[in-house]
XYZ file of C-alpha atoms in Angstrom:
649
model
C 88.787 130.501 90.918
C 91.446 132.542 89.536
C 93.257 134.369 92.160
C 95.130 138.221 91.500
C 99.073 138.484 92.820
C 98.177 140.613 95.359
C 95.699 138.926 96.455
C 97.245 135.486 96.719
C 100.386 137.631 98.823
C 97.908 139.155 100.956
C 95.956 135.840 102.052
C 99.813 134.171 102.316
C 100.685 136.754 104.494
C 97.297 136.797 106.439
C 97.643 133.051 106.816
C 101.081 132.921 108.114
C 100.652 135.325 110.842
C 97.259 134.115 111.521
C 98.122 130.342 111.914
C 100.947 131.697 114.112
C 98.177 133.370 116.196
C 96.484 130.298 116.240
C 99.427 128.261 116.838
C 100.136 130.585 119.831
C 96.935 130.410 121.130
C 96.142 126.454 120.484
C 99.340 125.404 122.494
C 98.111 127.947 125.241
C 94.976 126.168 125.442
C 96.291 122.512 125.131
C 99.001 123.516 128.267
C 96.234 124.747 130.156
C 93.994 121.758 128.981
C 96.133 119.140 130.048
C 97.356 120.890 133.014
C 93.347 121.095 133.886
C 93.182 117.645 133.221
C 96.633 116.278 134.957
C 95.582 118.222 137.924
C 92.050 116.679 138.045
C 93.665 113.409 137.408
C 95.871 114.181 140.812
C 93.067 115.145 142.314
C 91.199 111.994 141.851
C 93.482 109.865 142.122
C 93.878 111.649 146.023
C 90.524 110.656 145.938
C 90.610 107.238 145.274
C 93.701 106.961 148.202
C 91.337 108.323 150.321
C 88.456 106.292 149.727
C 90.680 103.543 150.490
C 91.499 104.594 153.341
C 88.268 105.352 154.461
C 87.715 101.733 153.557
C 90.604 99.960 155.622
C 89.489 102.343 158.817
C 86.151 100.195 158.170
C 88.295 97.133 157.979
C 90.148 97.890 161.122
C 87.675 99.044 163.282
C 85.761 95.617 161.999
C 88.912 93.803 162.852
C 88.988 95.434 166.295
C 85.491 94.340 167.213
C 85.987 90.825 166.479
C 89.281 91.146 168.873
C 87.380 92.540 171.196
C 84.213 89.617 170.921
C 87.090 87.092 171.068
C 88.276 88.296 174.233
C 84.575 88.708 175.959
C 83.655 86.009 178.591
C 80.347 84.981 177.467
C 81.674 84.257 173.469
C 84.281 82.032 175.145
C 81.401 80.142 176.294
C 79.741 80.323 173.371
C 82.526 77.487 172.257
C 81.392 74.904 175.211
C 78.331 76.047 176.006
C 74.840 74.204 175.252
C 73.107 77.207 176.081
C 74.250 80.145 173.750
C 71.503 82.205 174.808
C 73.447 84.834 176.569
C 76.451 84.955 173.850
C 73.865 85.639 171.720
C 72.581 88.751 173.367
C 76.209 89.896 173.763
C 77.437 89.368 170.109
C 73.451 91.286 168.889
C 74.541 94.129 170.956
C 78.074 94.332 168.948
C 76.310 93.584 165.552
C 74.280 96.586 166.281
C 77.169 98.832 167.272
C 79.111 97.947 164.928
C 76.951 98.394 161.731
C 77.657 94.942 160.888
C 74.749 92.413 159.201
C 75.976 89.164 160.865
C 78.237 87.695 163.554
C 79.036 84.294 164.409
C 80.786 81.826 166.242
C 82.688 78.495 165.074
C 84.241 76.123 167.820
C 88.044 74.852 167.105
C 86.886 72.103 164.561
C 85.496 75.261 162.303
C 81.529 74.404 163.031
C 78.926 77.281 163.572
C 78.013 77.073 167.121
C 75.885 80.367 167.593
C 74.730 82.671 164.831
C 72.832 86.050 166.019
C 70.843 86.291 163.067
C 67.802 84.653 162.433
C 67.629 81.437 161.509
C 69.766 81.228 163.937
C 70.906 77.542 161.887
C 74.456 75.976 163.467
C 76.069 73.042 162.649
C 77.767 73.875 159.249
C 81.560 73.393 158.657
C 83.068 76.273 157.264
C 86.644 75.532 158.180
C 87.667 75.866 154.286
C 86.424 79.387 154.489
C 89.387 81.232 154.650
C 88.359 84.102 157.392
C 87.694 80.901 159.838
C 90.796 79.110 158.799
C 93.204 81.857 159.613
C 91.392 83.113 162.905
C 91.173 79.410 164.223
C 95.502 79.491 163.377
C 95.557 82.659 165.446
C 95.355 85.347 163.121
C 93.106 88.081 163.193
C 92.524 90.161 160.041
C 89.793 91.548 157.823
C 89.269 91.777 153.916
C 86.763 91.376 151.477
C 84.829 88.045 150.206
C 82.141 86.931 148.244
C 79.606 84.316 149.724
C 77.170 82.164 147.600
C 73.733 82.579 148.285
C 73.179 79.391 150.726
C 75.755 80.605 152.789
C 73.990 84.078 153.240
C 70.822 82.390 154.069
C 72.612 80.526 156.520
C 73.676 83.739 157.983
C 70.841 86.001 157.648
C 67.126 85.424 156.237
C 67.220 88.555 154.428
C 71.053 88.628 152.766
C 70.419 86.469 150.098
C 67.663 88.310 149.038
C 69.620 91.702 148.978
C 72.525 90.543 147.848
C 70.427 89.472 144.547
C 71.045 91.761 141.321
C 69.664 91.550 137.547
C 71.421 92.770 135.278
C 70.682 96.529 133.616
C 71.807 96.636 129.456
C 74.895 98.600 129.573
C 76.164 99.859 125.896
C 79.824 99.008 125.783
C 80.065 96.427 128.786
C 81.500 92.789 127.914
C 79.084 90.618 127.168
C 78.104 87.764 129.455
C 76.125 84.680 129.486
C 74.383 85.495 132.779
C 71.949 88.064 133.319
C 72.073 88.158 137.350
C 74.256 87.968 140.069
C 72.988 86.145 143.227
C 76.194 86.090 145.078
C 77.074 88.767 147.723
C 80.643 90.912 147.978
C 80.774 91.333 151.749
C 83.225 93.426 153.968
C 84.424 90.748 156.517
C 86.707 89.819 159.895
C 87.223 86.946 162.264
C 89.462 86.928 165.034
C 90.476 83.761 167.114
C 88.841 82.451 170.797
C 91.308 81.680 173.183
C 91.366 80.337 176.592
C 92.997 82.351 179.661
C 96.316 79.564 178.435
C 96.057 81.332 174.929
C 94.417 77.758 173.678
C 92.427 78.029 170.541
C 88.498 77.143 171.143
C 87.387 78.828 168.014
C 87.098 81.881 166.156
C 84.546 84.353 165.907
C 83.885 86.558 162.627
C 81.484 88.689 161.322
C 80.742 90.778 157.982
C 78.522 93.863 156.311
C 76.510 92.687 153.285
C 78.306 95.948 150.447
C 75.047 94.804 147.871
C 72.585 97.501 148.112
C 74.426 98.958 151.183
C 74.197 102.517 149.722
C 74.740 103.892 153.448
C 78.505 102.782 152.871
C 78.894 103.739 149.920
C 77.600 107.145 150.654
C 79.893 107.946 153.939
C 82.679 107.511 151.834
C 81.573 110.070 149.547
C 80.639 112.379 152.731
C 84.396 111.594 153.862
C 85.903 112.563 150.840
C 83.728 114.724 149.150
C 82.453 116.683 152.165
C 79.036 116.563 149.761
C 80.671 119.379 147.632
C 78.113 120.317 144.529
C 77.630 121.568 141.341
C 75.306 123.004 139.714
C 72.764 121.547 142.126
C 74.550 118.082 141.652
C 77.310 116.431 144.032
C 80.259 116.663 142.104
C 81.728 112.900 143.334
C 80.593 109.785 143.241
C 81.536 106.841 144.846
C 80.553 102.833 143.751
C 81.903 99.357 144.624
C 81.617 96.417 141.805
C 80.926 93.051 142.745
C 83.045 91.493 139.879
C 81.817 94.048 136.631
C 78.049 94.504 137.994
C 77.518 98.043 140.197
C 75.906 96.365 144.010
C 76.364 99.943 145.776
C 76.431 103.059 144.468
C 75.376 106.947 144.392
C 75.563 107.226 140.445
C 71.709 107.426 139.954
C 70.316 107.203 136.419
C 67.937 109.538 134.000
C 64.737 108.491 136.260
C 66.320 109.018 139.199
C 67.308 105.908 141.095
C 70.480 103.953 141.762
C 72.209 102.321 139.058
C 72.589 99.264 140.341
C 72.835 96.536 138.091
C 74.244 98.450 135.332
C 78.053 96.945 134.788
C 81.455 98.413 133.858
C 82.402 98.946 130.356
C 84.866 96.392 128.299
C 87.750 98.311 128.545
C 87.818 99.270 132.247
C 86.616 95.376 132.196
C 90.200 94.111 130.725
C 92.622 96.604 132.705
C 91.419 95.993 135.973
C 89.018 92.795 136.364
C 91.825 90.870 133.472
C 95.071 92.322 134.495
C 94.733 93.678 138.039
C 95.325 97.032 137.469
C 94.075 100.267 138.110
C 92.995 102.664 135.643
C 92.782 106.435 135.488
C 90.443 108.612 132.903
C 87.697 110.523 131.679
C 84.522 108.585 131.129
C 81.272 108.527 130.965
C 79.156 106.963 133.683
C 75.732 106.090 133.365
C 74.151 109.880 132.429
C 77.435 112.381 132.595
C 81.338 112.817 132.195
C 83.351 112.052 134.795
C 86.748 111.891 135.976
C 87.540 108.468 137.219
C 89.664 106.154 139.040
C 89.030 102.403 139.394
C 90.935 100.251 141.678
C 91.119 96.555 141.557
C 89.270 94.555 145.266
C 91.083 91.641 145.894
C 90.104 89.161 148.771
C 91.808 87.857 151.191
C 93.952 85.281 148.801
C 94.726 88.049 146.682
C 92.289 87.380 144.447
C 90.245 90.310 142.187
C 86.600 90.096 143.084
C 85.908 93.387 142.433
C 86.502 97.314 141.981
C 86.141 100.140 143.961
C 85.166 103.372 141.438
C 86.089 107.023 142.883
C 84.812 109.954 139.811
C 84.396 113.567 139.677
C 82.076 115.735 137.475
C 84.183 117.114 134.686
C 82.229 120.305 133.937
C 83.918 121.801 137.537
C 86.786 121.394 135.606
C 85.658 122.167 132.072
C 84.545 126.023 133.171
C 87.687 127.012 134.291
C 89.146 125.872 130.769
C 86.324 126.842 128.923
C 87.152 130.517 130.027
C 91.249 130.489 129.002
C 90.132 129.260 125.788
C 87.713 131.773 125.250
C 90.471 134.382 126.283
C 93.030 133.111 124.081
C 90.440 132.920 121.044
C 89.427 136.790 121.483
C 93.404 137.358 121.507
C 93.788 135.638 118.544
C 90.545 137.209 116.634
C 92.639 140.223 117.646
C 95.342 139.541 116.476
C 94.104 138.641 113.352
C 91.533 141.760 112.509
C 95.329 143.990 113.087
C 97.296 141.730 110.918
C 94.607 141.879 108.349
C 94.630 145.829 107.781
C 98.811 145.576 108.064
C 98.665 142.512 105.337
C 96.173 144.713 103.018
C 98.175 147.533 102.805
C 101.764 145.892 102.500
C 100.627 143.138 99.525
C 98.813 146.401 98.039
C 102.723 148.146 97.745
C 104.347 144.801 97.007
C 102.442 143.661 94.026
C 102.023 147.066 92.311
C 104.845 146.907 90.343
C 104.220 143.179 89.386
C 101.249 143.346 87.796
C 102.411 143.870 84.474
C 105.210 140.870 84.713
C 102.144 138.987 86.091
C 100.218 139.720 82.849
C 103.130 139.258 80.639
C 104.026 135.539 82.464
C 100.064 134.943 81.958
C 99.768 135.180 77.724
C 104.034 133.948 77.668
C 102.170 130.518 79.356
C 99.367 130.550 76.570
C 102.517 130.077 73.829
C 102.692 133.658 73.065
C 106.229 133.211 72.768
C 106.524 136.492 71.560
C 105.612 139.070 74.546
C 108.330 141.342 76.468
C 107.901 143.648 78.913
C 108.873 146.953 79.344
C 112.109 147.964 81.890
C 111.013 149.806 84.692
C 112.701 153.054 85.560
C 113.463 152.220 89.103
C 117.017 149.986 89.450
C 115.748 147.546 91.797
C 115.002 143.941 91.949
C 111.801 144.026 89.832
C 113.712 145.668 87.114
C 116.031 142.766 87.369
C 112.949 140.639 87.136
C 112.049 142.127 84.407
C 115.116 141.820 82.699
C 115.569 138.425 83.360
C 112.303 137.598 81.732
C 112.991 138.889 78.628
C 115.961 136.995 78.392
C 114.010 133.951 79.555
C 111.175 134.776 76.887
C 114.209 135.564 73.872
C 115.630 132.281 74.471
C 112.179 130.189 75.032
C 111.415 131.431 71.772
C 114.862 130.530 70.010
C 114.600 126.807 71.871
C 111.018 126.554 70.394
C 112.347 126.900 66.611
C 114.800 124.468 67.046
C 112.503 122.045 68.801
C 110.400 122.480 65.691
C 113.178 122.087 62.920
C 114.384 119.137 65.012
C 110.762 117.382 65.435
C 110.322 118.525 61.768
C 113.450 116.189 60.510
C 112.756 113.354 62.513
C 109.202 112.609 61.754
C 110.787 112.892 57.789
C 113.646 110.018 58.945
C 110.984 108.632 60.803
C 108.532 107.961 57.863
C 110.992 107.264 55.669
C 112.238 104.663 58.051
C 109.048 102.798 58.147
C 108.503 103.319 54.855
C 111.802 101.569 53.767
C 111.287 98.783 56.287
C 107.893 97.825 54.869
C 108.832 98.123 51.479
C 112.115 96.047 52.260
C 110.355 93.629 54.385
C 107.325 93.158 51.703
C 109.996 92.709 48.552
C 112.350 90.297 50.862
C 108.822 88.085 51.480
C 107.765 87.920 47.990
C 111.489 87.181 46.382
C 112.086 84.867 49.825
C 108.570 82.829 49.184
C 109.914 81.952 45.423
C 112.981 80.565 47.000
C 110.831 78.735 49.783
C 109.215 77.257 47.154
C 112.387 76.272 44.827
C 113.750 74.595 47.871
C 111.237 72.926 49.301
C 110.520 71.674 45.705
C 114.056 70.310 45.698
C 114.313 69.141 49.059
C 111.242 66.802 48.824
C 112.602 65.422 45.479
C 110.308 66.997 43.320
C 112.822 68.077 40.324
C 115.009 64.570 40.899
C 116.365 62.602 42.949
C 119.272 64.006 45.160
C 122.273 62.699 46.143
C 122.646 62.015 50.325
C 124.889 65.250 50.336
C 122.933 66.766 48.108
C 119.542 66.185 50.342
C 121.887 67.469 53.233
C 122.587 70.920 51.681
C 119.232 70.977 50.476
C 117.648 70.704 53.972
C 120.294 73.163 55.582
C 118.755 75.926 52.566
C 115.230 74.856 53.367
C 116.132 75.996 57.520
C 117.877 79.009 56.673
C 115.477 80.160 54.207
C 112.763 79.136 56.927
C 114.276 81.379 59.472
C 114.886 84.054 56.743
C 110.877 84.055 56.131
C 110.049 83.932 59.876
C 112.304 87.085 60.611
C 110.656 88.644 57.287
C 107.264 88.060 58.673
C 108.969 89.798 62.283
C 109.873 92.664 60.269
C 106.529 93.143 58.790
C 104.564 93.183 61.823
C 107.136 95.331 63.588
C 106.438 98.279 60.597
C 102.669 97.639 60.854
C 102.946 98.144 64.955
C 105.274 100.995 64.500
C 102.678 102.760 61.815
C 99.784 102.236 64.284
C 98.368 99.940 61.882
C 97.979 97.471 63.820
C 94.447 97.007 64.009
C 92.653 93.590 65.593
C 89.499 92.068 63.712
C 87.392 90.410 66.272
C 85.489 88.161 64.729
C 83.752 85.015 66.399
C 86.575 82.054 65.893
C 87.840 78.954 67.900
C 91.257 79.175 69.269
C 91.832 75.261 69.083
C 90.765 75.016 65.775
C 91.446 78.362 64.320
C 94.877 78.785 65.641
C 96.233 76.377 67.058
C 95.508 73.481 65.170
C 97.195 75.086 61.747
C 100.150 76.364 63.765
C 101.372 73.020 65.178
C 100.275 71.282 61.692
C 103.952 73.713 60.269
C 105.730 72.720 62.793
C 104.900 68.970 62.512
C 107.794 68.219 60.340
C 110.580 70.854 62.516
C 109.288 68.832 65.616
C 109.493 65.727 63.905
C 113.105 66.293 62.740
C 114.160 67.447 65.955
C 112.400 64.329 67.899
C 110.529 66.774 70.152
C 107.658 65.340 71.785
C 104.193 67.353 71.508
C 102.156 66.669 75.225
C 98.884 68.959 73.816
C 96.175 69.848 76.710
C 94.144 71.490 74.886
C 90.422 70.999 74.461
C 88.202 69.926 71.463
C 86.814 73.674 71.700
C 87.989 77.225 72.614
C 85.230 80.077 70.991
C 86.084 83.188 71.748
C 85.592 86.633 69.958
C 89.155 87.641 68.405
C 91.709 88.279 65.209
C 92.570 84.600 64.828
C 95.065 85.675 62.153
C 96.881 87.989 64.656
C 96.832 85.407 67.154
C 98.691 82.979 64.928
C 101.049 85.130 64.701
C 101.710 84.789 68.602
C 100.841 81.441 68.547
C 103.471 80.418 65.678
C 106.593 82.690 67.672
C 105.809 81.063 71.004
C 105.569 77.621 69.647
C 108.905 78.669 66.904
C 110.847 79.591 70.736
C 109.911 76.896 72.364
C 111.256 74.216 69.588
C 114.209 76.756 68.795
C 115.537 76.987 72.586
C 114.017 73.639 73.919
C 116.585 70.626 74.081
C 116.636 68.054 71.403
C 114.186 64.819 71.484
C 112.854 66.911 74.565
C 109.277 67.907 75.024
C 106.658 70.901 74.442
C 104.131 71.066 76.332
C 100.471 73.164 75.101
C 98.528 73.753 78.641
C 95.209 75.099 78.660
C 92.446 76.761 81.502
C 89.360 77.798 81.345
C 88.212 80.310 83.307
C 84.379 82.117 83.437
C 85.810 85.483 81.448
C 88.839 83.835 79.788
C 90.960 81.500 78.693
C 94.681 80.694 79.995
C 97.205 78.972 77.540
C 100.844 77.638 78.607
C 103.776 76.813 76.356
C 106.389 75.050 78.069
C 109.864 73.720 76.679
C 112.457 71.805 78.299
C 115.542 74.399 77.747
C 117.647 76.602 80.071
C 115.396 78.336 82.387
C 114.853 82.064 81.920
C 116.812 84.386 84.689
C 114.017 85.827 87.147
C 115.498 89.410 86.465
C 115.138 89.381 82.580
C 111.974 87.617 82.297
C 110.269 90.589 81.380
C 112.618 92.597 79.448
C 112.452 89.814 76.892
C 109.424 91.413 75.811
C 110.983 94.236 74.633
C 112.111 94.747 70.810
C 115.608 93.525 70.050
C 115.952 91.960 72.964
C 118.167 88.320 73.387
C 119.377 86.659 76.664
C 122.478 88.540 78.198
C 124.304 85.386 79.032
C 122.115 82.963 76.403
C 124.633 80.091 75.051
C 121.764 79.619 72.112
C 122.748 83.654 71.079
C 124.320 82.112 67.838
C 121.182 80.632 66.691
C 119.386 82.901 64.398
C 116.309 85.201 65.382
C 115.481 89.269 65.038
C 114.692 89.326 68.766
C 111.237 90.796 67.678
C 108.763 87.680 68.451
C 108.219 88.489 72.314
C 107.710 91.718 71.512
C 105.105 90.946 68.563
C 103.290 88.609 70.364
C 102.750 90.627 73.459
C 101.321 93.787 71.073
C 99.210 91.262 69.976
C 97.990 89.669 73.171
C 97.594 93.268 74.696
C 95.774 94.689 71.831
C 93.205 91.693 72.215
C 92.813 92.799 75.900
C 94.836 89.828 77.502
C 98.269 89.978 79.529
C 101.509 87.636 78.547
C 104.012 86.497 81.037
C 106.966 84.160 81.423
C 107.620 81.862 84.345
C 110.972 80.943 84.537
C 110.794 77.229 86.311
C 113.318 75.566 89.017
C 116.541 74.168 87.317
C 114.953 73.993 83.803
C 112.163 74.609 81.737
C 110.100 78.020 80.619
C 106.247 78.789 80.720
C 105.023 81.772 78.501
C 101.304 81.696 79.493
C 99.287 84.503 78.162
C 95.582 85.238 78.448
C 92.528 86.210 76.153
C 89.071 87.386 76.937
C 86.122 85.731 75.514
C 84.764 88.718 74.436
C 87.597 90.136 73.557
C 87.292 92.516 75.998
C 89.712 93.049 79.264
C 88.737 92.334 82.170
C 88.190 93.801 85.634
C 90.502 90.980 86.939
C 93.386 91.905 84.337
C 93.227 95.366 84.727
């Protein structure tokens, strides 16, 4: 669509001061965007410190009670005692208090003595586990550990049973071969048993089952949350992953319940399962957007086993965005409605008085070379406009005669150029194929027998006049490709028999004199669709190079490949290798080596250039492939069909 001047300045005006508007308003909204969101990030990341710390206060106060146990009477007897009956009753009574799902008892050697939970079982060494081998060194301390399933049985009938989780199909978790956890992440502490001489007679330690423990999960929430909503919906939430698999959480899912089961996604998978590290960002967990924070567990080795996930719902933080951007857009709308009445009204003044040069530019474009436009009265800088486009026009119109006198004489040289050359070339091959004859006819002893000199001169007329017929035959071709005349006549033909069989039967004899040895690959059979006269044309000046710059009683070699939509053929000689840099200006007309110690031998510097007309116009590509030390390939290719192809394009 065709645009006026004043329109175009108008909407250039418009659009500059508009996309400044914009500009303006965008950056507004992207500082307040990411300050939104680099505050929210803050703020959960607060979050996450705190649900930490709610977690070690759990650890502590876990750790304390085990100190405590240690140092009670009846657990010390507990140690020595056949009859546990009353530790027992004593370490229930802390179990209970302490929100804790097991507590037990192992003498120095690291064997379960008393257990409080039903089945009650005893006996089992556990002095590799590492809670019991620190306490029963002296240490006391509390962490995080995962326990197989036959050690939860062994420490409470029911743990193993909630501590088992299927897995829920997550889209974009890591894949993995199992599809259920049985283990159990628990929250654990042991603390050693020492006599009133501060001898070790065991240890006593005791955990909280996290899988399915949703009560812990939501008192850290409570803690740092203080159950804050949204929109009817509590705007944190809180979950700890055994490994990549959710065991407690209050992220519930589209029907309603916990999401437990459902695992971590890939990446959050590699940052902080792989590497160990936490990671910060907006993401979207199980049913909404979130804001989240995931921190690496690690047991008691150091070990990750885990992570502990602290998010908050995005749309508290969206609305407060939402509402600058929507103030900044109704600024810029503004904006925009004022600078579109000011733009009218200025691009309405501007482009009145260049209309007409508009109009005038317009038909000078469509070759009216012809067209001036009237000086306005006013002395300003459209009347210098003005003026300078009538010079412009004046001398546009004087260049444009001389262009056409000048094209005008050199398509006349031109024409009589090619003219002359064919008629010169055409003459030279008729008056040069007498003398062919003549000497040939006296060479072979046809007229008489010659004299050993004689036969020498003889032969040395027979090359020249051989060369003078070959460059003849150059010339020709180069007036018929210069004409645009050209013109290939596919016709169904064999290359081996068609070509190249008749070209190497004239150079028999050269090759013979020269001793050159013929190594010829190719087949019985080569049909394709093509000019066969045109290729022995090609044919005769690659085979003519390759005895003229190969080395004497060296070799030519004729390769040959067949390929489904064409054929590849190779000439090869022995000579001085081709330069990489000038293997394909030799293609061009007139063309000889720079540095070529051969330059004295005779040739028009027109073959490479004939032949690769002629393998182009049969829809094939030549080439030449200079080889290491010595030695030169021209390969060229040719279409069956004598049609290009889609892998020659």
């Amino acid at each position: 669509m065709r645009l006026r001047l004043q329109t175009r300045v108008f909407l250039t005006f418009v659009l500059v001061v508009v996309l400044f508007v914009l500009l303006c308003a965008g950056a507004g909204a992207i500082i307040i965007g990411r300050t939104v969101l680099e505050e929210a990030q803050r703020r959960v990341g607060g979050d996450l410190r705190s649900a930490w710390a709610a977690v070690n206060d759990r650890k502590e106060s876990m750790g304390l009670l085990m100190a405590m146990l240690a140092g009670a009477e009846p657990i010390r007897e507990a140690c020595v005692s056949a009859n546990p009956a009353t530790s027992r009753m004593r370490m229930e009574t802390a179990r209970r208090l302490g929100e804790l799902d097991f507590v037990s008892v192992v003498d120095a050697d690291g064997r379960v003595v008393l257990r409080t939970v039903e089945p009650h079982s005893p006996g089992d060494d556990l002095s590799t586990d590492p809670f019991v081998y620190r306490a029963l060194r002296g240490e006391t301390l509390s962490g995080f550990a995962i326990l197989e399933p036959e050690r939860l049985e062994a420490e409470g009938r029911t743990l193993a049973r909630r501590a088992y989780i299927a897995f829920e199909p997550t889209p974009k978790a890591k894949p993995r071969p199992q599809e259920s956890e049985a283990a159990g992440m628990v929250l654990m502490a042991a603390a050693p048993i020492r006599d009133d001489g501060g001898r070790i007679l065991g240890a006593v330690y005791g955990g909280a089952l996290l899988n399915r423990n949703h009560d812990t999960v939501d008192d850290i929430r409570s803690t740092v949350f203080a159950d804050e909503t949204y929109n009817g919906k509590q705007i944190g939430a809180v979950t700890v992953f055994q490994w990549d698999v959710r065991i407690a959480t209050n992220v519930f899912t589209a029907d309603g319940n916990r999401a437990i089961g459902t695992r971590v996604s890939s990446q959050v998978y590699d940052q902080v399962l792989e590497n160990g590290r936490s990671w910060t960002s907006r993401a979207f967990v199980v049913n909404d957007w979130y804001l989240s924070a995931y921190d690496p567990i690690r047991d008691v080795e150091g070990r990750v086993i885990g992570i502990l996930y602290v998010g908050v719902l995005e749309s508290r933080f969206n609305v407060v965005r939402s509402r600058l951007w929507m103030f900044y857009g109704a600024l810029a709308l503004a904006a925009a409605l004022l600078v579109l009445i000011v733009g009218y009204i200025f691009s309405r003044r501007l482009t009145r008085s260049l209309s007409g040069l508009a109009r005038a530019a317009d038909r000078l474009a469509a070759g009216r070379l012809d067209v001036r436009v009237p000086e306005p009265a006013a002395n300003d800088e459209v009347r210098d406009l003005t003026r300078d486009f009538n010079a412009m026009a004046d001398r546009l119109e004087e260049r444009e005669e001389r262009l056409r006198n000048a094209n005008a004489s050199l398509q006349k040289l031109n024409s009589s150029y090619l003219e002359m050359l064919g008629f010169v070339s055409h003459e030279l091959k008729n008056t040069l194929g007498v003398i062919y004859t003549a000497a040939h006819a006296l060479s072979e002893g046809l007229v008489g027998q010659l004299t050993e000199p004689q036969a020498r001169m003889a032969g040395s007329i027979c090359r020249s006049i051989d060369t003078a017929v070959s460059m003849t035959r150059n010339y020709l071709s180069l007036a018929r490709i210069e004409k645009g005349e050209l013109e290939v006549d596919r016709k169904p033909c064999d290359f081996v028999r068609d070509v190249a069989t008749p070209v190497l039967a004239e150079f028999a004899q050269p090759m013979a004199d020269h001793k050159v040895r013929l190594v010829n690959e190719l087949p019985p059979s080569a049909p394709l669709k093509a000019d066969a006269n045109l290729l022995c044309v090609a044919f005769r000046n690659l085979i003519g190079n390759a005895l003229k710059y190969g080395r004497p009683a060296g070799t030519i070699r004729i390769g040959f490949s067949s390929e489904p939509d064409r054929y590849r053929v190779e000439v090869w000689n022995d000579g001085r290798s081709i330069p990489a840099e000038e293997a394909e200006h030799i293609f061009q007309k007139f063309t000889r080596l720079s540095d070529d110690p051969e330059a004295v031998r005779k040739g028009t510097g027109l073959g490479l250039f004939i032949t690769r007309e002629v393998v182009t116009k049969h829809g094939g590509d030549i080439w030449a492939e200079p080889g290491k030390g010595e030695g030169t390939s021209f390969v060229f290719t040719l279409p069956r069909d004598g049609q290009r192809t889609d892998a020659e394009v």
